[in-house]
Each structure stands twice: as structure tokens, then as C-alpha cells.
Coordinates of C-alpha atoms and ligand atoms in Angstrom, one line a residue:
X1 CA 79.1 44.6 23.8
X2 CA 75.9 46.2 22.0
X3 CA 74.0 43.3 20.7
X4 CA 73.2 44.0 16.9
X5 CA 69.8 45.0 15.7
X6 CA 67.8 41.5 14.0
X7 CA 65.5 41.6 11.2
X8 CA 64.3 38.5 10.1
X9 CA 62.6 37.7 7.2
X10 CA 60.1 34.9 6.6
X11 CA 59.6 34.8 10.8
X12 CA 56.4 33.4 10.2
X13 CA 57.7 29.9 8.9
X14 CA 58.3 27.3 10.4
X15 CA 62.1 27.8 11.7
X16 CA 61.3 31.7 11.3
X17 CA 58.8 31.7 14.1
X18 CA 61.5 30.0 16.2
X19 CA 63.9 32.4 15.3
X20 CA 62.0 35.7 16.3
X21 CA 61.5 33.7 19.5
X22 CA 65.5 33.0 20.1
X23 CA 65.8 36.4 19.0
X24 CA 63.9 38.3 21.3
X25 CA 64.7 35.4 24.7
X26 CA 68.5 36.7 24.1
X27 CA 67.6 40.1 24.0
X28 CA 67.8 41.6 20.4
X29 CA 66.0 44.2 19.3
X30 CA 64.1 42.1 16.7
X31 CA 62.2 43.2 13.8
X32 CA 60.1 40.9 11.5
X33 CA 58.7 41.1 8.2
X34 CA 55.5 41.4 7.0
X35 CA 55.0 40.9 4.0
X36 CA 51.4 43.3 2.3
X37 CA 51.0 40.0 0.1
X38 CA 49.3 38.0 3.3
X39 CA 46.6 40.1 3.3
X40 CA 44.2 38.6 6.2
X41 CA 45.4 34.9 6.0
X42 CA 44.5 35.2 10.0
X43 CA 47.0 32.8 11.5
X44 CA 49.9 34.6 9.8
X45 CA 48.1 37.9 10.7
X46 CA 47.7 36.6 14.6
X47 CA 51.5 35.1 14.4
X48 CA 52.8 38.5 14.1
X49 CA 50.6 40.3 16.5
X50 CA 51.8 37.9 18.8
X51 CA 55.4 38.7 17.9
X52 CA 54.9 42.3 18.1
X53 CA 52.8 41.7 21.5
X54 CA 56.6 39.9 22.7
X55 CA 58.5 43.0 21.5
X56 CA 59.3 42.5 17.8
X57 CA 58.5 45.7 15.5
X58 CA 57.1 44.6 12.3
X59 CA 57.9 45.8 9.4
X60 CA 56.0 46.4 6.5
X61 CA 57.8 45.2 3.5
X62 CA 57.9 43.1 -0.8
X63 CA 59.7 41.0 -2.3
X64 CA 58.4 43.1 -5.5
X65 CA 59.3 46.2 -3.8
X66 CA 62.8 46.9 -4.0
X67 CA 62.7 50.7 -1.9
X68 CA 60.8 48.6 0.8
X69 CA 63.3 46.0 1.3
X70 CA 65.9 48.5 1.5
X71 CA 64.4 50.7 3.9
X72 CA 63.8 47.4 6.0
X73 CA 67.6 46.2 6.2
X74 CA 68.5 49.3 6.9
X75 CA 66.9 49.8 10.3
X76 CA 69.2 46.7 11.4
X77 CA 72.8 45.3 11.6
X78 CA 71.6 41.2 10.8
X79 CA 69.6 39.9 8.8
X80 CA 68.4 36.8 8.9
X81 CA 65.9 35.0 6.0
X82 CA 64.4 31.8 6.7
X83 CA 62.2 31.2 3.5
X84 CA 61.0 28.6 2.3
X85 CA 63.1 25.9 0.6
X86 CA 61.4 22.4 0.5
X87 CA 60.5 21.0 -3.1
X88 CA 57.7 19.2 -2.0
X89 CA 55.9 22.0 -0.1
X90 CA 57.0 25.5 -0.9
X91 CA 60.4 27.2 -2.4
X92 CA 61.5 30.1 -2.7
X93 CA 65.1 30.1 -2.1
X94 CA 66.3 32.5 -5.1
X95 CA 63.9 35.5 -4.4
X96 CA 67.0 35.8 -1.7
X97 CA 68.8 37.3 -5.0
X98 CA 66.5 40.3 -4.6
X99 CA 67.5 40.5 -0.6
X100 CA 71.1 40.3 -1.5
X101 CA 70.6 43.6 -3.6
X102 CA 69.2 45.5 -1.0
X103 CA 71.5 44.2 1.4
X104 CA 74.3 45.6 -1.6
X105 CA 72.3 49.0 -1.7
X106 CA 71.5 49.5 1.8
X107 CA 75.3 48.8 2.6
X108 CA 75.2 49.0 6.5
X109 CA 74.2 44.9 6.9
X110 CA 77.0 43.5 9.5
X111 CA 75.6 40.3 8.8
X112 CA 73.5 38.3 6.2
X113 CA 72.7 34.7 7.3
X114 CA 70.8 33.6 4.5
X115 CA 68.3 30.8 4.6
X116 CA 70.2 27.8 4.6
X117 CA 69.8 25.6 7.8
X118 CA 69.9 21.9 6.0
X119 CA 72.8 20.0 5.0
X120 CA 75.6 22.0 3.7
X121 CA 75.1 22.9 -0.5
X122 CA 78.5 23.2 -0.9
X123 CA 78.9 19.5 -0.3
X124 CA 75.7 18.1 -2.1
X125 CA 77.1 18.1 -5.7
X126 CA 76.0 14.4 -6.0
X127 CA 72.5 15.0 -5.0
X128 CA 70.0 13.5 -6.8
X129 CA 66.7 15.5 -8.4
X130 CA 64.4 16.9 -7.9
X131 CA 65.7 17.3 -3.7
X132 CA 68.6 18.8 -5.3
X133 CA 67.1 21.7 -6.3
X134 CA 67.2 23.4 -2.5
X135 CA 70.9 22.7 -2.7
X136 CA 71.3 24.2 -6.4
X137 CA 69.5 27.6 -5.1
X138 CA 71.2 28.0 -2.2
X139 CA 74.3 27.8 -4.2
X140 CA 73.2 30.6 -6.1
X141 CA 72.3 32.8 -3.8
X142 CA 75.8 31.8 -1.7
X143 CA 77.5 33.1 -5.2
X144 CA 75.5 36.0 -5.1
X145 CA 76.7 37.3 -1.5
X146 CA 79.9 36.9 -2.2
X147 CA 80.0 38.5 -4.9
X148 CA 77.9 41.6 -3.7
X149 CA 81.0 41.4 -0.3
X150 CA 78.3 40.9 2.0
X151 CA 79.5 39.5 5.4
X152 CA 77.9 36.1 5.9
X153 CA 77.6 33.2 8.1
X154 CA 75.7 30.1 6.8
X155 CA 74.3 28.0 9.3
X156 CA 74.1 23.7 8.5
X157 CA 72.2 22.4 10.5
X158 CA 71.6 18.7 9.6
X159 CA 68.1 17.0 9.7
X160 CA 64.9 19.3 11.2
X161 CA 63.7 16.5 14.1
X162 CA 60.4 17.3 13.5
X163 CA 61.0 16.3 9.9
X164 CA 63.0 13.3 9.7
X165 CA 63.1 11.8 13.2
X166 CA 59.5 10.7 13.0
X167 CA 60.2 8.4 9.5
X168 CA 62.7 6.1 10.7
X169 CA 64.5 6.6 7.7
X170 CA 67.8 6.9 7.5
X171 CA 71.3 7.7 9.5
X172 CA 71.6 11.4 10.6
X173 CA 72.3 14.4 12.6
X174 CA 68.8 15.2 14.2
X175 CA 68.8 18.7 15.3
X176 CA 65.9 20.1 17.6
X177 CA 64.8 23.5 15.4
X178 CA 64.2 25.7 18.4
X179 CA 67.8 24.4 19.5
X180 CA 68.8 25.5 15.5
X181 CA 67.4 29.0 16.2
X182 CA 69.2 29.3 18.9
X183 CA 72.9 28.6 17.8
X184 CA 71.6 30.6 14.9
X185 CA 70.9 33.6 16.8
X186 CA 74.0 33.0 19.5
X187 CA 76.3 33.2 16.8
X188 CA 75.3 36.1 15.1
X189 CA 77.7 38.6 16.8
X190 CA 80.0 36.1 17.0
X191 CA 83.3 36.9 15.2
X192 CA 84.5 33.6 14.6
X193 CA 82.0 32.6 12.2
X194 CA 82.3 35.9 10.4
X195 CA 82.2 34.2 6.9
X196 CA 81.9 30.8 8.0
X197 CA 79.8 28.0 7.7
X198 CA 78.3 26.9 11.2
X199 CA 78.1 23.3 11.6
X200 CA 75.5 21.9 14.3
X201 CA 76.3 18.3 15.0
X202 CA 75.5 17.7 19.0
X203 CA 77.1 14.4 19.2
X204 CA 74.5 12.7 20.8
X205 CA 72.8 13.9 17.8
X206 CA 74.4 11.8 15.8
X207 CA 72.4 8.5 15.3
X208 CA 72.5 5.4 12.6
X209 CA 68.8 3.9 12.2
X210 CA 69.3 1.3 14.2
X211 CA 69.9 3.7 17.2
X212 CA 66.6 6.0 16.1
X213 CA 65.2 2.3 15.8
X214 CA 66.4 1.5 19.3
X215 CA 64.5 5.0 20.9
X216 CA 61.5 4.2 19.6
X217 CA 61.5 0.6 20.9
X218 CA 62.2 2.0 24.0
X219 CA 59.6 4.9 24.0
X220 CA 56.4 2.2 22.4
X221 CA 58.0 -0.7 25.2
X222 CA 58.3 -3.0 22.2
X223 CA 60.6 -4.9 19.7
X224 CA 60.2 -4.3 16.2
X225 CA 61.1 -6.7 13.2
X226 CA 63.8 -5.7 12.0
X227 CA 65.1 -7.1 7.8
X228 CA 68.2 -5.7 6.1
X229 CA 68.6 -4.7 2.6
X230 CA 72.1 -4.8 0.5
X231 CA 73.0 -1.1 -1.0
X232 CA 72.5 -2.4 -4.4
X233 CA 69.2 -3.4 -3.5
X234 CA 68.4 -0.2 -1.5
X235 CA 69.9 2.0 -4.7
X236 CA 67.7 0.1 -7.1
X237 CA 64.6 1.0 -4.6
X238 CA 65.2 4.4 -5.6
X239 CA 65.8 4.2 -9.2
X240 CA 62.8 6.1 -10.9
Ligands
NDP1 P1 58.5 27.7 5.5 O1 58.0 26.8 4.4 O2 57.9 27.5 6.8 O3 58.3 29.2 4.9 C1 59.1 30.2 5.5 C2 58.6 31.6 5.0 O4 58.8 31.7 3.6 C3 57.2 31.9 5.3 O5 57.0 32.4 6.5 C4 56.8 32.9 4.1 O6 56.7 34.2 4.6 C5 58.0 32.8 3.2 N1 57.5 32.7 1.9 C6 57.0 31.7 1.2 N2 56.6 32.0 0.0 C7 57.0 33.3 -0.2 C8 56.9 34.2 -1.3 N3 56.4 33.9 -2.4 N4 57.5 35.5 -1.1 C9 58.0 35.8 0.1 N5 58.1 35.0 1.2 C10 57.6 33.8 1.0 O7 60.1 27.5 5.6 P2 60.9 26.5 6.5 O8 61.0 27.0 7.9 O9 60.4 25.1 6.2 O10 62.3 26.5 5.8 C11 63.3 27.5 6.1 C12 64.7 27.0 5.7 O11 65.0 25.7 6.4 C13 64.8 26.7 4.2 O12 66.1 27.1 3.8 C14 64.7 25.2 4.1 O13 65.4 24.6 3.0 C15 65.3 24.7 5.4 N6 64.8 23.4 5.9 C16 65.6 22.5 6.4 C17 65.2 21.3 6.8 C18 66.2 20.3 7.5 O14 65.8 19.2 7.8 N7 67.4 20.7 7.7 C19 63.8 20.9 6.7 C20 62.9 21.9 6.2 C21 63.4 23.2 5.8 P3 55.3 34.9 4.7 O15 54.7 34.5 6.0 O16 55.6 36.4 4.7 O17 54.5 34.5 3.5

């Protein structure tokens, strides 16, 4: 089978880059976004040299340029957007609504994986503010696709590593993100998740604190002190 023409937007983010990378290792004609707006911010500039030095084409294209974004998806058969969508740092997760209308217009998208890649929205109804946001957004945009009929797969991919394994924080699926852009790009001509949500849970993935707790101890060669908290108490830690 043909493997389908890529283009990913946001490539220069942090999953992004990791992404055109899984992209072009499995042998997809990759194209990546670049976006006028960055003018010379040189790493960002340098990133996609690098990209096009590996075989991506980049592809000049706006967010506040409709005819661009339209010409841009339709060079491809996937798209895949990896913006930004942290509170805390950047997000950007709605301006999607403007991919999704060129995806509509352009009309020869296969595939629209939109950027998603955390725990899944649909389940986060209880969430508190202001992390809730991310979830909110991507919920909008989900509507939005579905509404436009534009094929999807949305990709859940748990805790980032790099993000949360370091804190010691809480119970999770830890998910390695160039292992995420990997799934993400294997499953991309993949008709069983035509449509679907794609869960990555590796089991081994699958760890309670005291187990992260447990790795570390191993890893530093030493015991730490270890004192528990009720869930009242913990709750009340978080009120305010
Ligand atoms: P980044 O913050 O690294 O940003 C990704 C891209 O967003 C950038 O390359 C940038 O493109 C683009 N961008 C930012 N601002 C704008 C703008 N105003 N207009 C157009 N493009 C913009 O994203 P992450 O890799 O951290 O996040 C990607 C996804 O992963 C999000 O959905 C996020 O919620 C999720 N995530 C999941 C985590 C988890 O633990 N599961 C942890 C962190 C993120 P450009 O270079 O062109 O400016």
C-alpha cells in the first residue's frame, strides 16, 4: 500500500519535532509548516532547515491566512497538528477551528489527527480549572470535525515522561513522546482507528507512585522517606 502524504502542523513543538522525525524514519512523504509569523527566531528557523535537510518540504503557511492553509492540506492525504495546549506555557488549541475549515474546503484530507495526545477530553468532565481548559478546547474542536465529516483519529496518550515522570507526583501512564510519535504516525493509515480514539497504555507503563518512587530509589542507590496522606487531606491541599 501507498503510504499517505503527511503534513504536520506545529512540527516545531515539542511532540511536533518528534513527529516529523517518526514521519520521515517510516517513510512518508512529510511536509511541515512554517509558519511567516516566526520570522528569524533562529532555533525555529534552524529546526526546519534541519527538517528539510532530512527530507521534509516545508511549507509556507497562516493561521490568518485562510487560502494558505488550504493550499497547504491540500498537497497531502493527513494531517497532523501538534499545537500547543498547556495552560501554563502556551495554548492554542481552538485556532484548530480554522484548520478544520480548510480541511472542510480543501476536501481531499483522508485523515485529520488533531492535537490531542494527553488524557482523553471526552472523559475529563470532572476536571478541575484552570488545567481544564486543554480538555474544554479540545472538545470543541472534536465537535467541530465531526461536524465538518472529517475522518479522524484522536490519539490519548497519557502523561508526556518528560513532563510528569520527573515530579514524583502522582499514579500514571508514562508514555515516552518519541514512542507517542510513533504510534501516532503508525496508525495513521491504519483502518482500524479510522474514527477512533487511540489509547497508548504500554503496561509496563502503568505505574502507582510508589513504583515511580521505587525507580528512582533504585537509579539514586538510596531509600527515601516516605509519609502518607489521607484523600481528605490530599483534596484539602488542593483547595484554592
Ligand atoms: P508546544 O508548546 O511545543 O507548541 C507546538 C507548536 O504550537 C509550536 O511549534 C508552534 O508552532 C505552535 N504555535 C504556538 N503558538 C502558535 C500560534 N499563535 N499560532 C500558530 N501556531 C502556534 O506544544 P506541545 O508539543 O507541548 O503540545 C502538543 C500537544 O500535546 C497539545 O495538544 C498538548 O495539550 C499536548 N500535551 C500533552 C502532554 C501530556 O502529558 N500528555 C504534555 C504536554 C502537551 P510555530 O513553531 O509555527 O510557532
Amino acid at each position: 500500500m501507498k503510504k499517505s502524504k503527511v503534513l504536520i502542523v506545529g512540527g516545531t513543538g515539542y511532540l511536533g519535532k518528534r513527529l516529523v522525525k517518526a514521519s520521515l524514519t517510516e517513510g512518508h512523504e512529510t511536509y511541515v509548516v512554517h509558519r511567516p509569523e516566526i520570522g528569524v527566531e533562529i532555533e525555529k528557523v534552524q529546526m526546519l532547515l534541519s527538517f528539510k535537510a532530512q527530507g521534509a518540504h516545508l511549507v509556507a503557511s497562516s493561521f490568518d491566512d485562510h487560502r494558505s492553509l488550504v493550499d497547504a492540506v491540500k498537497l497531502v492525504d493527513v494531517v497532523i497538528c501538534a499545537i500547543s495546549g498547556v495552560h501554563i506555557r502556551s495554548h492554542q488549541i481552538l485556532l484548530q477551528l480554522k484548520l478544520v475549515n480548510a480541511i472542510k474546503e480543501a476536501g481531499n484530507v483522508k485523515r485529520f489527527l488533531p492535537s490531542e495526545f494527553g488524557t482523553d477530553p471526552s472523559r475529563m468532565e470532572n476536571a478541575m480549572a484552570p488545567g481544564r481548559v486543554t480538555f474544554d478546547d479540545k472538545m470543541v474542536v472534536r465537535k467541530a470535525i465531526q461536524e465538518a465529516g472529517i475522518p479522524f483519529t484522536y490519539v490519548s496518550a497519557n502523561c508526556f515522561a518528560g513532563y510528569f515522570l520527573g515530579g514524583l507526583c502522582q499514579p500514571a501512564i508514562y508514555v515516552d513522546e518519541a514512542d507517542i510519535a510513533t504510534y501516532t504516525i503508525k496508525t495513521i493509515d491504519d483502518p482500524r482507528t479510522l474514527n477512533k480514539t487511540l489509547y497508548l497504555r504500554p503496561p509496563q507503563n502503568i505505574l502507582s507512585q510508589r513504583e515511580v518512587v521505587q525507580i528512582w530509589e533504585k537509579l539514586i542507590a538510596k531509600q527515601l522517606h516516605k509519609s502518607s496522606i489521607s484523600k481528605e487531606q490530599f483534596l484539602a491541599f488542593m483547595k484554592g
